[in-house]
Coordinates of N, CA and C and ligand atoms in Angstrom, one line a residue:
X1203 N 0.8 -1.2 0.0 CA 0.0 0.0 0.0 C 0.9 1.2 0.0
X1204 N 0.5 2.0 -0.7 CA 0.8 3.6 -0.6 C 0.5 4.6 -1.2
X1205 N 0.9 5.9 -1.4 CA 0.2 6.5 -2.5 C 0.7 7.0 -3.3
X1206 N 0.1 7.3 -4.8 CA 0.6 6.8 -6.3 C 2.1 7.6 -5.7
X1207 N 3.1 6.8 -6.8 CA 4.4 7.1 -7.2 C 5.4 7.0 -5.6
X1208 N 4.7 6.6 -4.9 CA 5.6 5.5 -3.6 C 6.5 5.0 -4.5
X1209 N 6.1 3.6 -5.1 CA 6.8 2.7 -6.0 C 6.5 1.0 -5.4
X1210 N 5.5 1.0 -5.4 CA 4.4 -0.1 -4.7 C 4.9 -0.8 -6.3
X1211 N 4.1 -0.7 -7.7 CA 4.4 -1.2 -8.6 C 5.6 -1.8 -8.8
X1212 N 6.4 -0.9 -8.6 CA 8.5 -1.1 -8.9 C 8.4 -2.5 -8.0
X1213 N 8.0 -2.2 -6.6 CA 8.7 -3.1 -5.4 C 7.9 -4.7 -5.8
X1214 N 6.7 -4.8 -5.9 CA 6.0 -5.6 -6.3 C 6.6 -6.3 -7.3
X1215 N 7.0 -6.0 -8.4 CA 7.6 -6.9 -9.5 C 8.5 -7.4 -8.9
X1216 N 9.8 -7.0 -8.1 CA 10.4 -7.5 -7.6 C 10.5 -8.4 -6.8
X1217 N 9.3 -8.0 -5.7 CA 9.2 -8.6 -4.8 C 8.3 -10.5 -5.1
X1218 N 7.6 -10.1 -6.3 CA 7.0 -11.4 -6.9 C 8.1 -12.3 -7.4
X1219 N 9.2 -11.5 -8.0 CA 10.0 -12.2 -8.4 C 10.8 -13.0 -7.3
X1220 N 11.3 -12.3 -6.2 CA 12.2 -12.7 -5.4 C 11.7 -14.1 -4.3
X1221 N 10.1 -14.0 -4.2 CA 9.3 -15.2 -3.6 C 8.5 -16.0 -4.5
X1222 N 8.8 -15.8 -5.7 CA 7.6 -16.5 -6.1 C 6.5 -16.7 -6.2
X1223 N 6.1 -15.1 -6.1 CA 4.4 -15.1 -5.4 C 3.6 -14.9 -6.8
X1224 N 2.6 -14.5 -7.2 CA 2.0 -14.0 -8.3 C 1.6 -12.5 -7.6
X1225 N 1.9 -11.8 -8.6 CA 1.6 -10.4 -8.5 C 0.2 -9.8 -9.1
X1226 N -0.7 -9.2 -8.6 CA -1.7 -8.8 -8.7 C -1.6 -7.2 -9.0
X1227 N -2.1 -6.7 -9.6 CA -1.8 -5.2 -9.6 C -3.2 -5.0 -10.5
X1228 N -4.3 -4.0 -8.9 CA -5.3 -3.7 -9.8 C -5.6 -2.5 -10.8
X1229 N -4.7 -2.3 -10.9 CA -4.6 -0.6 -11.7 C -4.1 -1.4 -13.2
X1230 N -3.2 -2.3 -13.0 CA -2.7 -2.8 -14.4 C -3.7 -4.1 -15.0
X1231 N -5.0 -4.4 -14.3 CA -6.4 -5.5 -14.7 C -7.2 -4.5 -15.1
X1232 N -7.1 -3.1 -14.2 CA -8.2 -2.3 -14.8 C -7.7 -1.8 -16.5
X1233 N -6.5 -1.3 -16.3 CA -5.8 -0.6 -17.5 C -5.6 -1.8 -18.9
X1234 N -5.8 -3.0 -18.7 CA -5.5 -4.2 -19.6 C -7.7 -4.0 -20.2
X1235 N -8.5 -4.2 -19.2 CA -10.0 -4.1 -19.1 C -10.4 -2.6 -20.3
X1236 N -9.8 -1.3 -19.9 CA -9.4 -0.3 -20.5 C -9.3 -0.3 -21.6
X1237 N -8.0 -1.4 -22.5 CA -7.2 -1.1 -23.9 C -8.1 -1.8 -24.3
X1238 N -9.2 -2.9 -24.3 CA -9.6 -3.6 -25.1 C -11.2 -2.7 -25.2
X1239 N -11.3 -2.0 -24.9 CA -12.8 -1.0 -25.4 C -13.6 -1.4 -25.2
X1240 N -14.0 -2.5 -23.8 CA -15.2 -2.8 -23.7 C -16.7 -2.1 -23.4
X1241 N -17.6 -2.1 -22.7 CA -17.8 -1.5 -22.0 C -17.7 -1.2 -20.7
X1242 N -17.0 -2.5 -20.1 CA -16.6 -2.1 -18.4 C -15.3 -1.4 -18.6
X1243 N -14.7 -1.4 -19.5 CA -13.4 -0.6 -19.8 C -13.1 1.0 -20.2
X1244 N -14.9 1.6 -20.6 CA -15.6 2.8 -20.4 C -15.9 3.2 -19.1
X1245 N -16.0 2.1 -18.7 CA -16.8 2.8 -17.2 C -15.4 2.9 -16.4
X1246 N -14.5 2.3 -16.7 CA -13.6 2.2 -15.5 C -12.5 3.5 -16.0
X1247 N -12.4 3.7 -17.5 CA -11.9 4.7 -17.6 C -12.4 6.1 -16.8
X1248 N -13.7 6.0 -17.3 CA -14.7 7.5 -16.6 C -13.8 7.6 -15.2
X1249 N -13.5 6.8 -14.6 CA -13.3 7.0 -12.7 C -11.6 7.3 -12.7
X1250 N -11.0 6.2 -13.9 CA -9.2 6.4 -13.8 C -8.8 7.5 -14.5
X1251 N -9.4 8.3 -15.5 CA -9.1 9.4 -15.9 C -9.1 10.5 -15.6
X1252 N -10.2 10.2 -14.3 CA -10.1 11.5 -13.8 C -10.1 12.2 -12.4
X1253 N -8.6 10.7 -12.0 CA -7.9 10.2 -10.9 C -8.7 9.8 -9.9
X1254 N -10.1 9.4 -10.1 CA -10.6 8.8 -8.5 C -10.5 7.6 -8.7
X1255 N -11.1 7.0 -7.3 CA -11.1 5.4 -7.5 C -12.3 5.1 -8.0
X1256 N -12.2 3.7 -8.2 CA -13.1 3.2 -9.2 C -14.1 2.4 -7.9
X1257 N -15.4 2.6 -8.4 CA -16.7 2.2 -7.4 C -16.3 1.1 -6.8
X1258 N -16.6 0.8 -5.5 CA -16.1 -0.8 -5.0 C -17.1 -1.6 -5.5
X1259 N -18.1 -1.5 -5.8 CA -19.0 -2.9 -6.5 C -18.2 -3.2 -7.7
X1260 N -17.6 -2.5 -8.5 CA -17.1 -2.9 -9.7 C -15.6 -3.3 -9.8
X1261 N -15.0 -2.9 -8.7 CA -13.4 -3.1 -8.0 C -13.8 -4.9 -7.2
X1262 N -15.2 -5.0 -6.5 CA -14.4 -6.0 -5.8 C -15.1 -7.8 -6.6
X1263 N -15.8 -7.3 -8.2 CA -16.6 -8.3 -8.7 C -15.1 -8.5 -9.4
X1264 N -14.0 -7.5 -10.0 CA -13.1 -8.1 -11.2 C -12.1 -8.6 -10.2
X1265 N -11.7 -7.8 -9.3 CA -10.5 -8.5 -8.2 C -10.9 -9.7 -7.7
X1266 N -12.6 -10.2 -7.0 CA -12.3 -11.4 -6.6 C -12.6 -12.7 -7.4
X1267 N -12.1 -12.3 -8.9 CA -12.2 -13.2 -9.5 C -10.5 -13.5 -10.1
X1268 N -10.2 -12.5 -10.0 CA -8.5 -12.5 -10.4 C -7.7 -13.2 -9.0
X1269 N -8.3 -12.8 -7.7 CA -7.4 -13.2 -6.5 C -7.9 -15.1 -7.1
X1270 N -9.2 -15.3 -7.0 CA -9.9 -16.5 -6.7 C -9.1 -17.6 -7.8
X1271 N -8.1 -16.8 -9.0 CA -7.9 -17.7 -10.1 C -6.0 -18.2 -9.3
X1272 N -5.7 -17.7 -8.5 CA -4.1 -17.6 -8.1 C -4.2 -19.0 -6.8
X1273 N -2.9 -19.8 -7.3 CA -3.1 -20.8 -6.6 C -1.2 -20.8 -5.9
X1274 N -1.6 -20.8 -4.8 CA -0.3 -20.4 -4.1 C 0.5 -18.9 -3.8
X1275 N 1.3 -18.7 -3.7 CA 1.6 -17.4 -3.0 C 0.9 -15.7 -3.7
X1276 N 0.4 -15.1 -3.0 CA -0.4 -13.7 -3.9 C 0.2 -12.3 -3.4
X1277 N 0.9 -11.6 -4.1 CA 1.0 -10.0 -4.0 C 0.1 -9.5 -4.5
X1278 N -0.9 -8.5 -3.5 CA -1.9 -7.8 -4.3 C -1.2 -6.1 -4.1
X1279 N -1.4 -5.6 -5.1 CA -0.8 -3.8 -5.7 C -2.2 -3.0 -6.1
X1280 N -2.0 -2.4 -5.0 CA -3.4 -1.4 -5.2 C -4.9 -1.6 -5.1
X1281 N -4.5 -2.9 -4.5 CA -5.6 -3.4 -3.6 C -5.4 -4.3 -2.8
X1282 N -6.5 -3.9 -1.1 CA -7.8 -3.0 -1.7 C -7.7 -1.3 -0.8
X1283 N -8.2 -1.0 -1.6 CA -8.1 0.4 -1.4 C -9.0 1.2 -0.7
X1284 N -10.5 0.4 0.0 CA -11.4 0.9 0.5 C -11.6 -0.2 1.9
X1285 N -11.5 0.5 2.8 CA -12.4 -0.4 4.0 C -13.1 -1.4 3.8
X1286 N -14.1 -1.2 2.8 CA -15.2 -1.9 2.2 C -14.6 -3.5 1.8
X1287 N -13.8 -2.6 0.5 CA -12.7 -3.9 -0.2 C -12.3 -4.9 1.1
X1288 N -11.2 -4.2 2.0 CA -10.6 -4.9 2.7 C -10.9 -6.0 3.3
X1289 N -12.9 -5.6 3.8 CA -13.6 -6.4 4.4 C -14.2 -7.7 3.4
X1290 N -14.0 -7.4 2.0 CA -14.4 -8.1 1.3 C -13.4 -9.3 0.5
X1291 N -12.0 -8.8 0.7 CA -11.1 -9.3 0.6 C -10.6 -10.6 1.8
X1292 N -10.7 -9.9 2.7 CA -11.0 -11.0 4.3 C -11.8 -11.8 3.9
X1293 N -12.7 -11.5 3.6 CA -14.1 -12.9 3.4 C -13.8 -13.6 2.7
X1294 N -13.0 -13.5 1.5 CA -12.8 -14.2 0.5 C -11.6 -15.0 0.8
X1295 N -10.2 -14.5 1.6 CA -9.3 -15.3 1.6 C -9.7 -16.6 2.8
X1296 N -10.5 -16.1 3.8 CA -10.8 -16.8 4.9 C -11.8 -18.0 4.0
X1297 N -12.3 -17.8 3.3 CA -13.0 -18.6 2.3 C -11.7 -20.0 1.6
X1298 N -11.1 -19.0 1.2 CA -9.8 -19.6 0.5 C -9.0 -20.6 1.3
X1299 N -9.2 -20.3 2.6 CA -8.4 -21.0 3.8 C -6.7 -19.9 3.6
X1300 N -6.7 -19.1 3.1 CA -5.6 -18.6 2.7 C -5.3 -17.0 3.4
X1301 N -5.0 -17.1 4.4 CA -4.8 -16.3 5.3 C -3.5 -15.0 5.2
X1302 N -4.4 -13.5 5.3 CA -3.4 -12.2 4.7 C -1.9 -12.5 5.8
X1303 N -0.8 -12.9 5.4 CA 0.3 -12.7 6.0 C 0.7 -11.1 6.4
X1304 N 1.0 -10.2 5.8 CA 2.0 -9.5 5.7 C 1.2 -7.8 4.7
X1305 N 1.3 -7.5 5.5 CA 1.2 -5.1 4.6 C 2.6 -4.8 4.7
X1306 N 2.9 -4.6 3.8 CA 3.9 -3.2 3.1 C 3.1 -2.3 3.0
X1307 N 3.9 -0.9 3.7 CA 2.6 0.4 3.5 C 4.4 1.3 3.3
X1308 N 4.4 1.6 2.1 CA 5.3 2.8 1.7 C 4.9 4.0 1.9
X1309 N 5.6 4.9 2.3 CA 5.4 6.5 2.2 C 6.2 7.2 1.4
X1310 N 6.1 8.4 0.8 CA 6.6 9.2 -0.2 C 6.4 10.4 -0.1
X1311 N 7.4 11.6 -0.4 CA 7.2 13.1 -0.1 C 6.6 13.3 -1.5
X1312 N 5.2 14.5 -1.1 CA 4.8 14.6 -2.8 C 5.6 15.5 -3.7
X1313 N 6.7 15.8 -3.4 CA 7.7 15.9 -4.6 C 8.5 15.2 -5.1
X1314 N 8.4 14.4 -4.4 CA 9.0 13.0 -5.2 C 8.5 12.1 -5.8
X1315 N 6.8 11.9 -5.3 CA 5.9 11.6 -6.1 C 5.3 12.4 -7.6
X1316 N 5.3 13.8 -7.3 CA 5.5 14.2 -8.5 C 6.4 14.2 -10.0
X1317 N 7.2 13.8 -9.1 CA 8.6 14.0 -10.0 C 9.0 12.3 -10.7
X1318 N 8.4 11.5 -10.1 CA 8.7 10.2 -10.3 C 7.2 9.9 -11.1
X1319 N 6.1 10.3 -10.9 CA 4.8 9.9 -11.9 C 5.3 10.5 -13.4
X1320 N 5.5 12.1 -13.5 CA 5.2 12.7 -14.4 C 6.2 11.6 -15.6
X1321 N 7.4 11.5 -15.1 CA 8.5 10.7 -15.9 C 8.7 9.5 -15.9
X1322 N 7.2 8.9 -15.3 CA 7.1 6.9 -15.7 C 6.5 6.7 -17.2
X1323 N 7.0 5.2 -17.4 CA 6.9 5.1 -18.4 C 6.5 3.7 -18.1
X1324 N 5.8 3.1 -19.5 CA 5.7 1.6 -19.2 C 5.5 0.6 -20.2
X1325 N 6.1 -0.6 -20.4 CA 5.5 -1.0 -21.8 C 4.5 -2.0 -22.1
X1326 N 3.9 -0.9 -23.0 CA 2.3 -1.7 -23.0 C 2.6 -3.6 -23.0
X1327 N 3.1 -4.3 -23.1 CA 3.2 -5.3 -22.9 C 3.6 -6.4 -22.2
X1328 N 4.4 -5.8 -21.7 CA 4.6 -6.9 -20.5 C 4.5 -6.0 -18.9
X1329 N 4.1 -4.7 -19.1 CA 3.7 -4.1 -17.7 C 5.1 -3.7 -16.9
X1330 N 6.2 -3.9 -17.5 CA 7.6 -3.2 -16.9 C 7.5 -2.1 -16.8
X1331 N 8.3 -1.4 -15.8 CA 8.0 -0.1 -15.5 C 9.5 1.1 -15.6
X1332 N 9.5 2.0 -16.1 CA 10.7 2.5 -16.1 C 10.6 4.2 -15.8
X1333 N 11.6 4.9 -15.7 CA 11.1 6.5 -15.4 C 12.3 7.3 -16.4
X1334 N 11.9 8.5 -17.2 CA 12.8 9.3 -18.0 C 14.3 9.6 -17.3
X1335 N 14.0 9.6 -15.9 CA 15.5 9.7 -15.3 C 15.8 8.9 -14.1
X1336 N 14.8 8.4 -13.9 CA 15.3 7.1 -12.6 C 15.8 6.2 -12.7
X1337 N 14.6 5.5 -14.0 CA 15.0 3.7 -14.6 C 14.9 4.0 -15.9
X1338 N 15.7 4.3 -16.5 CA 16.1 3.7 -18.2 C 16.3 2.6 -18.4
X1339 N 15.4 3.1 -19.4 CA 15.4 1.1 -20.5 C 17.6 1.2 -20.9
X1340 N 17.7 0.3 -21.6 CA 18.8 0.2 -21.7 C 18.7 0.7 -23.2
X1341 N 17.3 1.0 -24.3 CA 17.5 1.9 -25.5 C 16.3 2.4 -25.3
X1342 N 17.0 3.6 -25.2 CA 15.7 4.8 -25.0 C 14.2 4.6 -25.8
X1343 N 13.2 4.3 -24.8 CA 11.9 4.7 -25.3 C 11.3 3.1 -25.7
X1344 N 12.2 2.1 -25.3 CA 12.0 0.7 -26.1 C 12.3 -0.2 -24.6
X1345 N 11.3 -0.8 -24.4 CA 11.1 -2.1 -23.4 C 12.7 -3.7 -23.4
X1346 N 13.4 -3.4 -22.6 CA 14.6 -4.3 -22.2 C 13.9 -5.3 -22.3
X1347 N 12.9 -6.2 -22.1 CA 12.2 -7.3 -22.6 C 11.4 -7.5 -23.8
X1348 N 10.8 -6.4 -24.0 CA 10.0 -6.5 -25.4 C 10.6 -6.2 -26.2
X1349 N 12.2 -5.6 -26.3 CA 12.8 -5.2 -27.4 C 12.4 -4.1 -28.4
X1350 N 11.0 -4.5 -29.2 CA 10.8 -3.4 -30.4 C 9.9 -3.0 -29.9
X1351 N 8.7 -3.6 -28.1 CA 8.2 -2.3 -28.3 C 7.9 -0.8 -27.4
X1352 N 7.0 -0.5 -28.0 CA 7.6 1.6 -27.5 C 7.0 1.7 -26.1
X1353 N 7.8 2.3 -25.1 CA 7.2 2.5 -24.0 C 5.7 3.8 -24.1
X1354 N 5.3 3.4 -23.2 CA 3.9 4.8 -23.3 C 3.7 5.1 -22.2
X1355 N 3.1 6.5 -22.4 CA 2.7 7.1 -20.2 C 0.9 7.1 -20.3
X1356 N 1.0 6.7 -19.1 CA -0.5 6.7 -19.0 C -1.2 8.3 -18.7
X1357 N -2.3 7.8 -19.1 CA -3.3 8.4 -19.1 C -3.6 10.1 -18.0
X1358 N -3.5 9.0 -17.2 CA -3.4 9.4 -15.1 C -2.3 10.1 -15.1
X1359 N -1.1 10.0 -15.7 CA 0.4 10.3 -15.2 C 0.0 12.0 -15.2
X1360 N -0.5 12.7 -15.5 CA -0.5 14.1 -15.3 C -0.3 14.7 -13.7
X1361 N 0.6 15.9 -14.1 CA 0.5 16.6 -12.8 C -0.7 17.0 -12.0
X1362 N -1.5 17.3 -12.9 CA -3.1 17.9 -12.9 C -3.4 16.7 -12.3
X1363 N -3.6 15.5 -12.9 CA -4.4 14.5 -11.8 C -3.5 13.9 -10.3
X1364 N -2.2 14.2 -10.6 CA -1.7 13.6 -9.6 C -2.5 14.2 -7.8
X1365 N -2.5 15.4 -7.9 CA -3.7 16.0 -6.4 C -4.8 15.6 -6.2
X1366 N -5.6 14.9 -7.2 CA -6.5 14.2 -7.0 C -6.5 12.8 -6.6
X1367 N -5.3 12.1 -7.3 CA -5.2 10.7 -6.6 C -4.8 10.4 -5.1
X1368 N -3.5 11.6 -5.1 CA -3.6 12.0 -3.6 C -4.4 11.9 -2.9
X1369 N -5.2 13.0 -3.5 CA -6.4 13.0 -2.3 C -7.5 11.8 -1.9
X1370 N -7.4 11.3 -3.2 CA -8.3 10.2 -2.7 C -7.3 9.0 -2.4
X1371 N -6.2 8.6 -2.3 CA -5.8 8.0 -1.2 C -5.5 8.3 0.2
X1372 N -5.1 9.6 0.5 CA -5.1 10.0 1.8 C -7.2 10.1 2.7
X1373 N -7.9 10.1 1.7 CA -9.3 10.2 2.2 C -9.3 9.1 2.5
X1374 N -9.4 8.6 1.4 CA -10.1 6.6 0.9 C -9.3 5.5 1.4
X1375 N -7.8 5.5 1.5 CA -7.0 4.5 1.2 C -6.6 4.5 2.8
X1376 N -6.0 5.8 3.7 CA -5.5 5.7 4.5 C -6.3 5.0 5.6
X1377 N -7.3 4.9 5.8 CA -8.3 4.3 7.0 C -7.8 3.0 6.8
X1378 N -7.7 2.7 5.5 CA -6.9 0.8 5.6 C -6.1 0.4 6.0
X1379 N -4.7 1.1 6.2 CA -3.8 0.8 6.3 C -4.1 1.0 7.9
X1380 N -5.1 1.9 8.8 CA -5.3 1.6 10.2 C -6.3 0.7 10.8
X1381 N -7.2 0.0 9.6 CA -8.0 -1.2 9.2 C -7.0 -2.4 10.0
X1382 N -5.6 -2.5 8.9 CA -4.6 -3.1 9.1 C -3.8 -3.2 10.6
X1383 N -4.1 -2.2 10.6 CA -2.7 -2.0 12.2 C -2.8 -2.4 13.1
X1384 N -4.4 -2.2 13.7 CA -4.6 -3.2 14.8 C -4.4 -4.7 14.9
X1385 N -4.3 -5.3 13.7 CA -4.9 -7.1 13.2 C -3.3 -7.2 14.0
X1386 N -2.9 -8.4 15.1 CA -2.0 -9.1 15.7 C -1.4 -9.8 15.0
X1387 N -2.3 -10.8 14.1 CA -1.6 -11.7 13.5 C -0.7 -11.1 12.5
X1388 N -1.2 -9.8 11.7 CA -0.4 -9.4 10.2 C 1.3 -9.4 10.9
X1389 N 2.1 -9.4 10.1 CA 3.2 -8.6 9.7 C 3.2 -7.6 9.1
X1390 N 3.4 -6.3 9.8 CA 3.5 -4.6 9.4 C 4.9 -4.1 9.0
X1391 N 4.8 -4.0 7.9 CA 6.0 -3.4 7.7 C 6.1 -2.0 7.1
X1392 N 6.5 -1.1 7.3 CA 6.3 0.1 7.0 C 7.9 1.1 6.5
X1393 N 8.1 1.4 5.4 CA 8.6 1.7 4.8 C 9.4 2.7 3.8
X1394 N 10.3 3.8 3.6 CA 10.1 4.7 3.6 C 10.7 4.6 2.1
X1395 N 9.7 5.3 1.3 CA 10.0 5.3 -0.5 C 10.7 5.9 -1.2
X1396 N 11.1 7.2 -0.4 CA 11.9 8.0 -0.7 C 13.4 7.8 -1.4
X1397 N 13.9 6.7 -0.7 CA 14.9 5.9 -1.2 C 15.4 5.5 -2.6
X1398 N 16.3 4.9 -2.7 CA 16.2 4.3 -4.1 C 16.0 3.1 -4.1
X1399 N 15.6 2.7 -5.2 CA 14.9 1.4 -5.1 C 15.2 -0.1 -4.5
X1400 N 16.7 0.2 -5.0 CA 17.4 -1.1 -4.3 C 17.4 -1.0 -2.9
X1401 N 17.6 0.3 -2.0 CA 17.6 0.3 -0.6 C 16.4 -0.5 0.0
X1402 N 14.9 0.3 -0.9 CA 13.6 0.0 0.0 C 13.5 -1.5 -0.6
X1403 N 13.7 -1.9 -1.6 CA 13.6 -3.9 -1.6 C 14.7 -4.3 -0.8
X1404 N 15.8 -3.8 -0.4 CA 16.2 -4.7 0.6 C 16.0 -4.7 1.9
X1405 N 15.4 -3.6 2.4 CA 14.5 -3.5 3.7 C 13.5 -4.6 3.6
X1406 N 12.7 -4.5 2.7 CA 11.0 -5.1 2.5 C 12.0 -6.6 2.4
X1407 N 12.4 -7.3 1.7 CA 12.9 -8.4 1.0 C 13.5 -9.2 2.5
X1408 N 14.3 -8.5 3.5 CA 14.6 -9.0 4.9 C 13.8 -8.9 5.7
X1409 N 12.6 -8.0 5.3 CA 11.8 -7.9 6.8 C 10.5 -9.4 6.2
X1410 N 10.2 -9.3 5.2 CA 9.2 -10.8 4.7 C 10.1 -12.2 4.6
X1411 N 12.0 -11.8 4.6 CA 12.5 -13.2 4.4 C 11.6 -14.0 5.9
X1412 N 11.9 -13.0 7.2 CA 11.2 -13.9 8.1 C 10.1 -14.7 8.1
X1413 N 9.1 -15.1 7.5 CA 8.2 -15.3 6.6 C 8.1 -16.2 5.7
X1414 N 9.0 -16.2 5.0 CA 9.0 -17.2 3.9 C 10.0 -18.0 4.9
X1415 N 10.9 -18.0 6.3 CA 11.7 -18.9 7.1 C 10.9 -19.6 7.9
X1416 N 9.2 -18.9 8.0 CA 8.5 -19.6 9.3 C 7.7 -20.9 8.4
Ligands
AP5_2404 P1 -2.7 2.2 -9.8 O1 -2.3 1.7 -11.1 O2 -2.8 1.3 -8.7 O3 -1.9 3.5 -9.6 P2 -1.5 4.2 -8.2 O4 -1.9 3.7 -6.9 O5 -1.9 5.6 -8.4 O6 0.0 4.0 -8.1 P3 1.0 4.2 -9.2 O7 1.0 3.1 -10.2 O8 0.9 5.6 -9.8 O9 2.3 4.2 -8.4 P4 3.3 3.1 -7.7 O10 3.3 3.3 -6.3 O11 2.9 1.8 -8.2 O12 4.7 3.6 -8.3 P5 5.6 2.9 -9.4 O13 6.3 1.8 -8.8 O14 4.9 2.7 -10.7 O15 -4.2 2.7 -10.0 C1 -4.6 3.6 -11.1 C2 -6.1 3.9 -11.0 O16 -6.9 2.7 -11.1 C3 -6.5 4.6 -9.7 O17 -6.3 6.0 -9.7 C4 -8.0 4.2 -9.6 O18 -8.7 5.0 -10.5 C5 -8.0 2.8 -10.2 N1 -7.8 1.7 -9.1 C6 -6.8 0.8 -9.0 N2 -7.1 0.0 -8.0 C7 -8.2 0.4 -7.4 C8 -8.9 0.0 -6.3 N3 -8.5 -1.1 -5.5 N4 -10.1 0.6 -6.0 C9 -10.5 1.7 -6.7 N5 -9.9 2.1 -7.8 C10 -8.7 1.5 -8.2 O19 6.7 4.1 -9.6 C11 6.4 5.4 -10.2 C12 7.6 5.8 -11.0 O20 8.7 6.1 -10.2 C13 8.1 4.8 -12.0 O21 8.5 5.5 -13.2 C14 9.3 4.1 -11.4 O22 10.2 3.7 -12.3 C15 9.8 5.2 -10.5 N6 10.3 4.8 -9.2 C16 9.7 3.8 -8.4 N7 10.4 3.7 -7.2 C17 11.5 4.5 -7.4 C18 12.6 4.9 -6.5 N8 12.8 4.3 -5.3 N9 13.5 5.8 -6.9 C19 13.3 6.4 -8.1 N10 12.3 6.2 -9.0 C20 11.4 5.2 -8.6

């Protein structure tokens, strides 16, 4: 959890990678829902365009069908993002017999989140993530896995929306993360984003090795 341009996305690839978990990311189910012009890909634009979150009746019918398809270890990225969700996500893992281990909750100064949205970049294909001056591809403007093809900035990435997503994660989002804080059983780990990237995955990557040890 945290809010846009933390680097929840960045850490998550990583971090899927480094356990073996499957990585969830609802912003990159909604944005896939999006490119293909459906009609729920209308509706979910209306809400991502114009930086709010997307209704929870319609957030928690496509997520618990994506969590419900993952068999063995799960990173979920940007969800859930409402109270509501959280409680709906509970029901379903306790269903699952598959019990929330572990919150990462990143923080980020909003000028660094400014500065780090406006200049992401990503390639429509395999969902890698890169920034005009943070993370270069290794040929400008062209995806290190995809080779030929072109990275693109979303939609959202504007300065102009960036205050708005803000805001509705510090309204909407932050009550979760104190949803979270009381629960005994979780592992809380809390994290400071500001960093560079390799610092904050090796904090996160040592504080969950305990975890993947138990
Ligand atoms: P989503 O796709 O989840 O976007 P977000 O939460 O706004 O987060 P971002 O993807 O912007 O940031 P991030 O923290 O992942 O940063 P990243 O690692 O990419 O959601 C988009 C929209 O979908 C929402 O606004 C909403 O409308 C809807 N939505 C999604 N889920 C929803 C839900 N559950 N309920 C309702 N609506 C929902 O990093 C950003 C950039 O910085 C990159 O270029 C990266 O290369 C760079 N970077 C990352 N870390 C570092 C570092 N340490 N140092 C330097 N650069 C870095």
């Amino acid at each position: 959890m945290g809010p846009p341009g933390a680097g929840k996305g960045t850490q998550a690839q990583r971090l899927g990678k480094e356990f073996g978990m499957v990585h969830l990311s609802s912003g990159e189910i909604f944005r896939e829902a999006k490119a293909v012009g459906s009609e729920l890909g209308r509706k979910l634009a209306r809400y991502m365009d114009a930086g709010e979150l997307v209704p929870d009746e319609i957030v928690v019918e496509i997520m618990a069908d994506a969590v419900g398809c993952v068999d063995g270890g799960l990173l979920l990225d940007g969800f859930p993002r409402t109270v509501v969700q959280a409680e709906v996500l509970d029901a379903q893992l306790s269903k699952m017999g598959k019990p929330l281990d572990a919150v990462v909750v990143m923080t980020a100064d909003t000028d660094v989140i400014a500065a780090r949205i406006t200049g992401r970049r990503a390639c429509p294909r395999c969902g890698r993530g890169y920034h005009v001056k943070f993370m270069l591809p290794v040929r400008e403007g062209f995806c290190d896995d995809c080779d030929t093809v072109e990275l693109i900035q979303r939609s959202d990435d504007s300065e102009a929306l960036v205050r708005q997503r803000l805001e509705a994660y510090y309204v909407q989002t932050q009550p979760v993360v104190d949803y979270y804080r009381g629960r005994e059983s979780l592992l809380k780990i809390e994290v400071d984003g500001n960093r560079e990237a390799d610092d904050v995955a090796g904090e996160v990557i040592l504080a969950l090795g305990s975890l993947a040890r138990d």
